[in-house]
Amino acid sequence: MFITFALITLLGALAMLLQKNVIVAGLCMVATFFGVAGLFVLLGNPVAAALQVIVYTGAIMVLVLFVIMMLNSHEEEKAEASRPVQRWVSLALVAALALGSVKLVLASSGVKALNLNGAALPRATTLQNVGAALFADHLLGFEVVGLLLLAAMIGAVALTKRNL
Amino acid sequence: MTGMDAILQGGLQGYLVVALLLFAIGLATVLLRRTLLMQFMGVELMLNAANVALLAFARFRGGDAQAMVFYLFIIAVAACEAAVGLALVIGLYRHRDTTDSDRAASLKQ
């Protein structure tokens, strides 16, 4: 089960990176987000999976696809200057980062111990636990996030409106 | 469980490897693609990779609810970033008639 969702996630992301058409790339992103939601279900966290589908695929990707269609920029524009050196250097850096960090995780004894101990622990994250933690310990943060969402909404309207 | 088994059967290492590769693909998208909307999707991918790692650690520490609170904050900030980022892309398109980040290299017209 895990390997299925992991493959959906990674192949979707890879297809997004290689896709020329921006709309198809957006749809690949939707597949990736569903794969991540599946991983959250396997982690015993249905709340996070539901939020992932609702917020990412339901709101953010719809917004992105809407903007792509509105701007009519389906294809990537022709490059002004091809920058082969920068592209190869960045690709090498990313590959080195990925391989190095994967190797570090696999070699780490702390992660191994956590994996062995954690498999036995109770896994369910219930909505009750989350609600209690959110409103008991992080009430101020919750209010600040609400304010941030309001500010982002006003900012987005102010940026897109031609003449206020 | 040895290393390879843990990856294939959904041990903590497996989730972390998925998160790391997801982050690398997102970073590659931001660095290699020129369309701003693609770069934006790369940023979303990196945020998602962080979420996967966070919730994987939370599960292997016995379903820690604090991680879910953090996840909620990350999602809220990602939504704000989506709204403002897309508004900026639309603003750039109005001024320069392009969504190519290479063509937006100077502040003045």
PDB file of C-alpha atoms in Angstrom:
ATOM      1  CA  MET A   1       0.000   0.000   0.000  1.00  0.00           C
ATOM      2  CA  PHE A   2       2.755   2.410   1.026  1.00  0.00           C
ATOM      3  CA  ILE A   3       4.760   1.792  -2.119  1.00  0.00           C
ATOM      4  CA  THR A   4       1.688   2.453  -4.318  1.00  0.00           C
ATOM      5  CA  PHE A   5       1.026   5.879  -2.823  1.00  0.00           C
ATOM      6  CA  ALA A   6       4.734   6.705  -2.728  1.00  0.00           C
ATOM      7  CA  LEU A   7       4.990   5.926  -6.455  1.00  0.00           C
ATOM      8  CA  ILE A   8       1.864   7.965  -7.266  1.00  0.00           C
ATOM      9  CA  THR A   9       3.375  10.901  -5.365  1.00  0.00           C
ATOM     10  CA  LEU A  10       6.856  10.737  -6.862  1.00  0.00           C
ATOM     11  CA  LEU A  11       5.834   9.912 -10.443  1.00  0.00           C
ATOM     12  CA  GLY A  12       3.236  12.700 -10.396  1.00  0.00           C
ATOM     13  CA  ALA A  13       5.874  15.154  -9.198  1.00  0.00           C
ATOM     14  CA  LEU A  14       8.381  13.963 -11.801  1.00  0.00           C
ATOM     15  CA  ALA A  15       5.788  14.222 -14.587  1.00  0.00           C
ATOM     16  CA  MET A  16       5.039  17.766 -13.372  1.00  0.00           C
ATOM     17  CA  LEU A  17       8.722  18.685 -13.623  1.00  0.00           C
ATOM     18  CA  LEU A  18       9.115  17.279 -17.148  1.00  0.00           C
ATOM     19  CA  GLN A  19       5.752  18.349 -18.586  1.00  0.00           C
ATOM     20  CA  LYS A  20       5.852  21.095 -21.228  1.00  0.00           C
ATOM     21  CA  ASN A  21       2.158  21.989 -21.025  1.00  0.00           C
ATOM     22  CA  VAL A  22       1.441  23.957 -17.838  1.00  0.00           C
ATOM     23  CA  ILE A  23      -2.176  22.747 -17.521  1.00  0.00           C
ATOM     24  CA  VAL A  24      -1.137  19.072 -17.754  1.00  0.00           C
ATOM     25  CA  ALA A  25       1.592  19.826 -15.205  1.00  0.00           C
ATOM     26  CA  GLY A  26      -1.111  21.206 -12.888  1.00  0.00           C
ATOM     27  CA  LEU A  27      -3.127  18.013 -13.282  1.00  0.00           C
ATOM     28  CA  CYS A  28       0.012  15.974 -12.447  1.00  0.00           C
ATOM     29  CA  MET A  29       0.269  18.084  -9.279  1.00  0.00           C
ATOM     30  CA  VAL A  30      -3.303  17.031  -8.397  1.00  0.00           C
ATOM     31  CA  ALA A  31      -2.208  13.370  -8.688  1.00  0.00           C
ATOM     32  CA  THR A  32       0.763  14.129  -6.422  1.00  0.00           C
ATOM     33  CA  PHE A  33      -1.467  15.752  -3.803  1.00  0.00           C
ATOM     34  CA  PHE A  34      -3.798  12.734  -3.836  1.00  0.00           C
ATOM     35  CA  GLY A  35      -0.755  10.481  -3.361  1.00  0.00           C
ATOM     36  CA  VAL A  36       0.345  12.565  -0.375  1.00  0.00           C
ATOM     37  CA  ALA A  37      -3.197  12.336   1.052  1.00  0.00           C
ATOM     38  CA  GLY A  38      -2.952   8.547   0.728  1.00  0.00           C
ATOM     39  CA  LEU A  39       0.348   8.613   2.625  1.00  0.00           C
ATOM     40  CA  PHE A  40      -1.355  10.606   5.399  1.00  0.00           C
ATOM     41  CA  VAL A  41      -4.104   7.957   5.640  1.00  0.00           C
ATOM     42  CA  LEU A  42      -1.416   5.263   5.975  1.00  0.00           C
ATOM     43  CA  LEU A  43       0.151   7.354   8.752  1.00  0.00           C
ATOM     44  CA  GLY A  44      -3.117   7.016  10.695  1.00  0.00           C
ATOM     45  CA  ASN A  45      -4.004  10.656  10.146  1.00  0.00           C
ATOM     46  CA  PRO A  46      -7.312  10.914   8.244  1.00  0.00           C
ATOM     47  CA  VAL A  47      -7.769  14.547   9.363  1.00  0.00           C
ATOM     48  CA  ALA A  48      -4.604  15.615   7.544  1.00  0.00           C
ATOM     49  CA  ALA A  49      -5.588  13.575   4.474  1.00  0.00           C
ATOM     50  CA  ALA A  50      -8.997  15.265   4.292  1.00  0.00           C
ATOM     51  CA  LEU A  51      -7.430  18.713   4.742  1.00  0.00           C
ATOM     52  CA  GLN A  52      -4.828  17.914   2.064  1.00  0.00           C
ATOM     53  CA  VAL A  53      -7.533  17.066  -0.484  1.00  0.00           C
ATOM     54  CA  ILE A  54      -9.796  19.971   0.479  1.00  0.00           C
ATOM     55  CA  VAL A  55      -7.178  22.726   0.671  1.00  0.00           C
ATOM     56  CA  TYR A  56      -4.531  21.680  -1.865  1.00  0.00           C
ATOM     57  CA  THR A  57      -6.482  19.947  -4.630  1.00  0.00           C
ATOM     58  CA  GLY A  58      -9.753  21.708  -3.891  1.00  0.00           C
ATOM     59  CA  ALA A  59      -8.602  25.281  -3.402  1.00  0.00           C
ATOM     60  CA  ILE A  60      -4.968  25.933  -4.325  1.00  0.00           C
ATOM     61  CA  MET A  61      -4.712  23.855  -7.513  1.00  0.00           C
ATOM     62  CA  VAL A  62      -8.101  25.073  -8.758  1.00  0.00           C
ATOM     63  CA  LEU A  63      -6.853  28.636  -8.229  1.00  0.00           C
ATOM     64  CA  VAL A  64      -3.596  27.876 -10.094  1.00  0.00           C
ATOM     65  CA  LEU A  65      -5.400  26.228 -13.036  1.00  0.00           C
ATOM     66  CA  PHE A  66      -7.847  29.142 -13.142  1.00  0.00           C
ATOM     67  CA  VAL A  67      -4.960  31.629 -13.382  1.00  0.00           C
ATOM     68  CA  ILE A  68      -3.203  29.530 -16.080  1.00  0.00           C
ATOM     69  CA  MET A  69      -6.358  29.559 -18.196  1.00  0.00           C
ATOM     70  CA  MET A  70      -7.007  33.255 -17.532  1.00  0.00           C
ATOM     71  CA  LEU A  71      -3.474  34.262 -18.606  1.00  0.00           C
ATOM     72  CA  ASN A  72      -3.607  31.811 -21.519  1.00  0.00           C
ATOM     73  CA  SER A  73      -0.016  30.727 -20.852  1.00  0.00           C
ATOM     74  CA  HIS A  74      -0.346  27.019 -21.575  1.00  0.00           C
ATOM     75  CA  GLU A  75       3.102  26.592 -23.081  1.00  0.00           C
ATOM     76  CA  GLU A  76       6.448  27.711 -21.708  1.00  0.00           C
ATOM     77  CA  GLU A  77       7.723  30.749 -23.620  1.00  0.00           C
ATOM     78  CA  LYS A  78      10.862  30.520 -25.723  1.00  0.00           C
ATOM     79  CA  ALA A  79      13.974  31.112 -23.645  1.00  0.00           C
ATOM     80  CA  GLU A  80      15.528  34.572 -24.011  1.00  0.00           C
ATOM     81  CA  ALA A  81      18.996  33.132 -23.442  1.00  0.00           C
ATOM     82  CA  SER A  82      19.793  29.478 -22.927  1.00  0.00           C
ATOM     83  CA  ARG A  83      21.830  29.166 -19.766  1.00  0.00           C
ATOM     84  CA  PRO A  84      23.332  25.673 -19.972  1.00  0.00           C
ATOM     85  CA  VAL A  85      25.929  26.201 -17.231  1.00  0.00           C
ATOM     86  CA  GLN A  86      23.416  27.410 -14.636  1.00  0.00           C
ATOM     87  CA  ARG A  87      20.977  24.645 -15.530  1.00  0.00           C
ATOM     88  CA  TRP A  88      23.536  21.851 -15.214  1.00  0.00           C
ATOM     89  CA  VAL A  89      24.973  23.283 -12.005  1.00  0.00           C
ATOM     90  CA  SER A  90      21.539  23.535 -10.396  1.00  0.00           C
ATOM     91  CA  LEU A  91      20.646  20.018 -11.553  1.00  0.00           C
ATOM     92  CA  ALA A  92      23.888  18.660 -10.079  1.00  0.00           C
ATOM     93  CA  LEU A  93      23.274  20.537  -6.809  1.00  0.00           C
ATOM     94  CA  VAL A  94      19.732  19.184  -6.504  1.00  0.00           C
ATOM     95  CA  ALA A  95      20.883  15.628  -7.256  1.00  0.00           C
ATOM     96  CA  ALA A  96      23.699  15.907  -4.722  1.00  0.00           C
ATOM     97  CA  LEU A  97      21.289  17.282  -2.102  1.00  0.00           C
ATOM     98  CA  ALA A  98      18.779  14.473  -2.716  1.00  0.00           C
ATOM     99  CA  LEU A  99      21.314  11.640  -2.708  1.00  0.00           C
ATOM    100  CA  GLY A 100      23.250  13.027   0.250  1.00  0.00           C
ATOM    101  CA  SER A 101      20.173  13.528   2.430  1.00  0.00           C
ATOM    102  CA  VAL A 102      18.714  10.108   1.530  1.00  0.00           C
ATOM    103  CA  LYS A 103      22.024   8.510   2.424  1.00  0.00           C
ATOM    104  CA  LEU A 104      22.109  10.438   5.707  1.00  0.00           C
ATOM    105  CA  VAL A 105      18.572   9.297   6.638  1.00  0.00           C
ATOM    106  CA  LEU A 106      19.316   5.660   5.831  1.00  0.00           C
ATOM    107  CA  ALA A 107      22.548   5.713   7.829  1.00  0.00           C
ATOM    108  CA  SER A 108      21.071   7.479  10.868  1.00  0.00           C
ATOM    109  CA  SER A 109      20.737   5.257  13.933  1.00  0.00           C
ATOM    110  CA  GLY A 110      18.326   7.700  15.603  1.00  0.00           C
ATOM    111  CA  VAL A 111      15.819   7.344  12.769  1.00  0.00           C
ATOM    112  CA  LYS A 112      16.214   3.568  12.936  1.00  0.00           C
ATOM    113  CA  ALA A 113      15.493   3.526  16.677  1.00  0.00           C
ATOM    114  CA  LEU A 114      12.491   5.836  16.237  1.00  0.00           C
ATOM    115  CA  ASN A 115      11.172   3.524  13.513  1.00  0.00           C
ATOM    116  CA  LEU A 116      11.432   0.447  15.760  1.00  0.00           C
ATOM    117  CA  ASN A 117       9.933   2.130  18.840  1.00  0.00           C
ATOM    118  CA  GLY A 118       7.284   4.062  16.949  1.00  0.00           C
ATOM    119  CA  ALA A 119       5.808   1.075  15.125  1.00  0.00           C
ATOM    120  CA  ALA A 120       4.473  -0.204  18.451  1.00  0.00           C
ATOM    121  CA  LEU A 121       2.976   3.116  19.641  1.00  0.00           C
ATOM    122  CA  PRO A 122      -0.716   3.950  19.153  1.00  0.00           C
ATOM    123  CA  ARG A 123      -1.019   5.732  15.839  1.00  0.00           C
ATOM    124  CA  ALA A 124      -4.379   7.456  15.568  1.00  0.00           C
ATOM    125  CA  THR A 125      -4.443  11.256  15.557  1.00  0.00           C
ATOM    126  CA  THR A 126      -8.073  12.088  16.295  1.00  0.00           C
ATOM    127  CA  LEU A 127      -9.853  15.346  15.675  1.00  0.00           C
ATOM    128  CA  GLN A 128     -10.478  15.668  19.436  1.00  0.00           C
ATOM    129  CA  ASN A 129      -6.743  15.620  20.193  1.00  0.00           C
ATOM    130  CA  VAL A 130      -6.044  18.144  17.464  1.00  0.00           C
ATOM    131  CA  GLY A 131      -8.814  20.482  18.598  1.00  0.00           C
ATOM    132  CA  ALA A 132      -7.705  20.333  22.224  1.00  0.00           C
ATOM    133  CA  ALA A 133      -4.059  21.037  21.308  1.00  0.00           C
ATOM    134  CA  LEU A 134      -5.054  23.822  18.904  1.00  0.00           C
ATOM    135  CA  PHE A 135      -7.353  25.740  21.226  1.00  0.00           C
ATOM    136  CA  ALA A 136      -5.603  25.015  24.532  1.00  0.00           C
ATOM    137  CA  ASP A 137      -1.948  25.546  23.647  1.00  0.00           C
ATOM    138  CA  HIS A 138      -1.973  27.534  20.398  1.00  0.00           C
ATOM    139  CA  LEU A 139      -4.919  29.896  20.639  1.00  0.00           C
ATOM    140  CA  LEU A 140      -2.813  32.987  19.898  1.00  0.00           C
ATOM    141  CA  GLY A 141      -1.260  31.344  16.840  1.00  0.00           C
ATOM    142  CA  PHE A 142      -4.716  30.382  15.629  1.00  0.00           C
ATOM    143  CA  GLU A 143      -5.931  33.977  15.863  1.00  0.00           C
ATOM    144  CA  VAL A 144      -2.789  35.263  14.127  1.00  0.00           C
ATOM    145  CA  VAL A 145      -3.356  32.821  11.260  1.00  0.00           C
ATOM    146  CA  GLY A 146      -6.886  34.123  10.891  1.00  0.00           C
ATOM    147  CA  LEU A 147      -5.533  37.679  10.692  1.00  0.00           C
ATOM    148  CA  LEU A 148      -2.895  36.534   8.162  1.00  0.00           C
ATOM    149  CA  LEU A 149      -5.580  35.002   5.922  1.00  0.00           C
ATOM    150  CA  LEU A 150      -7.545  38.263   6.046  1.00  0.00           C
ATOM    151  CA  ALA A 151      -4.402  40.264   5.179  1.00  0.00           C
ATOM    152  CA  ALA A 152      -3.604  37.897   2.274  1.00  0.00           C
ATOM    153  CA  MET A 153      -7.152  38.255   0.951  1.00  0.00           C
ATOM    154  CA  ILE A 154      -7.021  42.053   1.063  1.00  0.00           C
ATOM    155  CA  GLY A 155      -3.516  42.017  -0.457  1.00  0.00           C
ATOM    156  CA  ALA A 156      -4.581  39.768  -3.329  1.00  0.00           C
ATOM    157  CA  VAL A 157      -7.565  41.996  -4.123  1.00  0.00           C
ATOM    158  CA  ALA A 158      -5.427  45.149  -3.933  1.00  0.00           C
ATOM    159  CA  LEU A 159      -2.779  43.640  -6.232  1.00  0.00           C
ATOM    160  CA  THR A 160      -5.164  42.393  -8.917  1.00  0.00           C
ATOM    161  CA  LYS A 161      -7.694  45.205  -9.009  1.00  0.00           C
ATOM    162  CA  ARG A 162      -6.814  47.710 -11.697  1.00  0.00           C
ATOM    163  CA  ASN A 163      -8.167  50.854 -10.021  1.00  0.00           C
ATOM    164  CA  LEU A 164      -9.403  50.587  -6.491  1.00  0.00           C
TER     165      LEU A 164
ATOM    166  CA  MET B   1      13.664  -4.286   9.659  1.00  0.00           C
ATOM    167  CA  THR B   2      16.699  -3.473   7.583  1.00  0.00           C
ATOM    168  CA  GLY B   3      17.003  -0.256   5.614  1.00  0.00           C
ATOM    169  CA  MET B   4      15.549  -1.466   2.325  1.00  0.00           C
ATOM    170  CA  ASP B   5      12.660  -3.302   4.011  1.00  0.00           C
ATOM    171  CA  ALA B   6      11.762  -0.203   6.014  1.00  0.00           C
ATOM    172  CA  ILE B   7      11.577   1.829   2.804  1.00  0.00           C
ATOM    173  CA  LEU B   8       9.415  -0.636   0.918  1.00  0.00           C
ATOM    174  CA  GLN B   9       6.991  -1.458   3.744  1.00  0.00           C
ATOM    175  CA  GLY B  10       6.337   2.025   5.019  1.00  0.00           C
ATOM    176  CA  GLY B  11       8.744   2.465   7.889  1.00  0.00           C
ATOM    177  CA  LEU B  12       9.809   5.933   8.969  1.00  0.00           C
ATOM    178  CA  GLN B  13      12.735   5.788   6.538  1.00  0.00           C
ATOM    179  CA  GLY B  14      10.352   5.192   3.621  1.00  0.00           C
ATOM    180  CA  TYR B  15       8.318   8.321   4.400  1.00  0.00           C
ATOM    181  CA  LEU B  16      11.457  10.387   4.894  1.00  0.00           C
ATOM    182  CA  VAL B  17      12.907   9.221   1.566  1.00  0.00           C
ATOM    183  CA  VAL B  18       9.641  10.116  -0.199  1.00  0.00           C
ATOM    184  CA  ALA B  19       9.671  13.535   1.483  1.00  0.00           C
ATOM    185  CA  LEU B  20      13.307  14.183   0.521  1.00  0.00           C
ATOM    186  CA  LEU B  21      12.789  13.179  -3.114  1.00  0.00           C
ATOM    187  CA  LEU B  22       9.605  15.271  -3.270  1.00  0.00           C
ATOM    188  CA  PHE B  23      11.546  18.260  -1.940  1.00  0.00           C
ATOM    189  CA  ALA B  24      14.333  17.680  -4.487  1.00  0.00           C
ATOM    190  CA  ILE B  25      11.836  17.531  -7.374  1.00  0.00           C
ATOM    191  CA  GLY B  26      10.187  20.735  -6.143  1.00  0.00           C
ATOM    192  CA  LEU B  27      13.551  22.484  -5.900  1.00  0.00           C
ATOM    193  CA  ALA B  28      14.483  21.270  -9.388  1.00  0.00           C
ATOM    194  CA  THR B  29      11.182  22.673 -10.699  1.00  0.00           C
ATOM    195  CA  VAL B  30      11.897  26.080  -9.179  1.00  0.00           C
ATOM    196  CA  LEU B  31      15.464  26.115 -10.536  1.00  0.00           C
ATOM    197  CA  LEU B  32      14.957  24.620 -14.006  1.00  0.00           C
ATOM    198  CA  ARG B  33      11.555  25.839 -15.198  1.00  0.00           C
ATOM    199  CA  ARG B  34      11.127  29.469 -16.256  1.00  0.00           C
ATOM    200  CA  THR B  35       7.339  29.825 -16.152  1.00  0.00           C
ATOM    201  CA  LEU B  36       6.376  31.523 -12.884  1.00  0.00           C
ATOM    202  CA  LEU B  37       3.310  29.322 -12.465  1.00  0.00           C
ATOM    203  CA  MET B  38       5.496  26.195 -12.697  1.00  0.00           C
ATOM    204  CA  GLN B  39       7.907  27.652 -10.159  1.00  0.00           C
ATOM    205  CA  PHE B  40       4.943  28.358  -7.903  1.00  0.00           C
ATOM    206  CA  MET B  41       3.860  24.704  -8.135  1.00  0.00           C
ATOM    207  CA  GLY B  42       7.430  23.713  -7.250  1.00  0.00           C
ATOM    208  CA  VAL B  43       7.191  25.775  -4.053  1.00  0.00           C
ATOM    209  CA  GLU B  44       3.900  24.046  -3.179  1.00  0.00           C
ATOM    210  CA  LEU B  45       5.633  20.699  -3.720  1.00  0.00           C
ATOM    211  CA  MET B  46       8.420  21.639  -1.293  1.00  0.00           C
ATOM    212  CA  LEU B  47       5.855  22.678   1.350  1.00  0.00           C
ATOM    213  CA  ASN B  48       4.132  19.316   0.882  1.00  0.00           C
ATOM    214  CA  ALA B  49       7.416  17.458   1.315  1.00  0.00           C
ATOM    215  CA  ALA B  50       7.933  19.227   4.647  1.00  0.00           C
ATOM    216  CA  ASN B  51       4.405  18.204   5.685  1.00  0.00           C
ATOM    217  CA  VAL B  52       5.042  14.543   4.840  1.00  0.00           C
ATOM    218  CA  ALA B  53       8.219  14.489   6.945  1.00  0.00           C
ATOM    219  CA  LEU B  54       6.515  16.316   9.837  1.00  0.00           C
ATOM    220  CA  LEU B  55       3.503  13.983  10.005  1.00  0.00           C
ATOM    221  CA  ALA B  56       5.695  10.886   9.562  1.00  0.00           C
ATOM    222  CA  PHE B  57       7.753  11.896  12.606  1.00  0.00           C
ATOM    223  CA  ALA B  58       4.530  12.665  14.502  1.00  0.00           C
ATOM    224  CA  ARG B  59       3.123   9.200  13.802  1.00  0.00           C
ATOM    225  CA  PHE B  60       6.305   7.440  14.910  1.00  0.00           C
ATOM    226  CA  ARG B  61       6.242   9.435  18.138  1.00  0.00           C
ATOM    227  CA  GLY B  62       2.776   8.054  18.904  1.00  0.00           C
ATOM    228  CA  GLY B  63       0.367  10.367  17.080  1.00  0.00           C
ATOM    229  CA  ASP B  64       1.548  13.698  18.474  1.00  0.00           C
ATOM    230  CA  ALA B  65      -1.249  16.282  18.118  1.00  0.00           C
ATOM    231  CA  GLN B  66       1.173  19.240  18.183  1.00  0.00           C
ATOM    232  CA  ALA B  67       2.373  18.210  14.720  1.00  0.00           C
ATOM    233  CA  MET B  68      -1.185  18.460  13.404  1.00  0.00           C
ATOM    234  CA  VAL B  69      -1.436  22.008  14.787  1.00  0.00           C
ATOM    235  CA  PHE B  70       1.795  22.868  13.009  1.00  0.00           C
ATOM    236  CA  TYR B  71       0.451  21.239   9.835  1.00  0.00           C
ATOM    237  CA  LEU B  72      -2.683  23.399  10.036  1.00  0.00           C
ATOM    238  CA  PHE B  73      -0.524  26.534  10.292  1.00  0.00           C
ATOM    239  CA  ILE B  74       1.590  25.431   7.312  1.00  0.00           C
ATOM    240  CA  ILE B  75      -1.539  24.844   5.225  1.00  0.00           C
ATOM    241  CA  ALA B  76      -2.944  28.263   6.158  1.00  0.00           C
ATOM    242  CA  VAL B  77       0.314  29.990   5.214  1.00  0.00           C
ATOM    243  CA  ALA B  78       0.431  28.012   1.945  1.00  0.00           C
ATOM    244  CA  ALA B  79      -3.068  29.233   1.120  1.00  0.00           C
ATOM    245  CA  CYS B  80      -2.024  32.854   1.813  1.00  0.00           C
ATOM    246  CA  GLU B  81       1.074  32.365  -0.323  1.00  0.00           C
ATOM    247  CA  ALA B  82      -1.079  30.972  -3.145  1.00  0.00           C
ATOM    248  CA  ALA B  83      -3.416  33.971  -3.099  1.00  0.00           C
ATOM    249  CA  VAL B  84      -0.702  36.647  -2.970  1.00  0.00           C
ATOM    250  CA  GLY B  85       1.694  34.788  -5.310  1.00  0.00           C
ATOM    251  CA  LEU B  86      -0.922  34.349  -8.010  1.00  0.00           C
ATOM    252  CA  ALA B  87      -1.963  37.988  -7.644  1.00  0.00           C
ATOM    253  CA  LEU B  88       1.687  38.966  -8.239  1.00  0.00           C
ATOM    254  CA  VAL B  89       1.849  36.727 -11.340  1.00  0.00           C
ATOM    255  CA  ILE B  90      -1.278  38.406 -12.707  1.00  0.00           C
ATOM    256  CA  GLY B  91       0.204  41.833 -11.941  1.00  0.00           C
ATOM    257  CA  LEU B  92       3.417  40.930 -13.782  1.00  0.00           C
ATOM    258  CA  TYR B  93       1.431  39.669 -16.768  1.00  0.00           C
ATOM    259  CA  ARG B  94      -0.474  42.980 -16.933  1.00  0.00           C
ATOM    260  CA  HIS B  95       2.743  45.028 -16.947  1.00  0.00           C
ATOM    261  CA  ARG B  96       5.084  42.866 -19.049  1.00  0.00           C
ATOM    262  CA  ASP B  97       2.737  40.561 -20.951  1.00  0.00           C
ATOM    263  CA  THR B  98       4.765  37.538 -19.855  1.00  0.00           C
ATOM    264  CA  THR B  99       4.860  34.870 -17.152  1.00  0.00           C
ATOM    265  CA  ASP B 100       8.521  34.082 -17.766  1.00  0.00           C
ATOM    266  CA  SER B 101      10.676  34.840 -14.736  1.00  0.00           C
ATOM    267  CA  ASP B 102      13.757  35.474 -16.923  1.00  0.00           C
ATOM    268  CA  ARG B 103      11.946  38.362 -18.623  1.00  0.00           C
ATOM    269  CA  ALA B 104      11.209  40.033 -15.296  1.00  0.00           C
ATOM    270  CA  ALA B 105      14.847  40.661 -14.427  1.00  0.00           C
ATOM    271  CA  SER B 106      14.611  44.442 -13.899  1.00  0.00           C
ATOM    272  CA  LEU B 107      12.385  46.468 -11.592  1.00  0.00           C
ATOM    273  CA  LYS B 108      11.825  49.288 -14.097  1.00  0.00           C
ATOM    274  CA  GLN B 109      10.078  48.866 -17.414  1.00  0.00           C
TER     275      GLN B 109
END
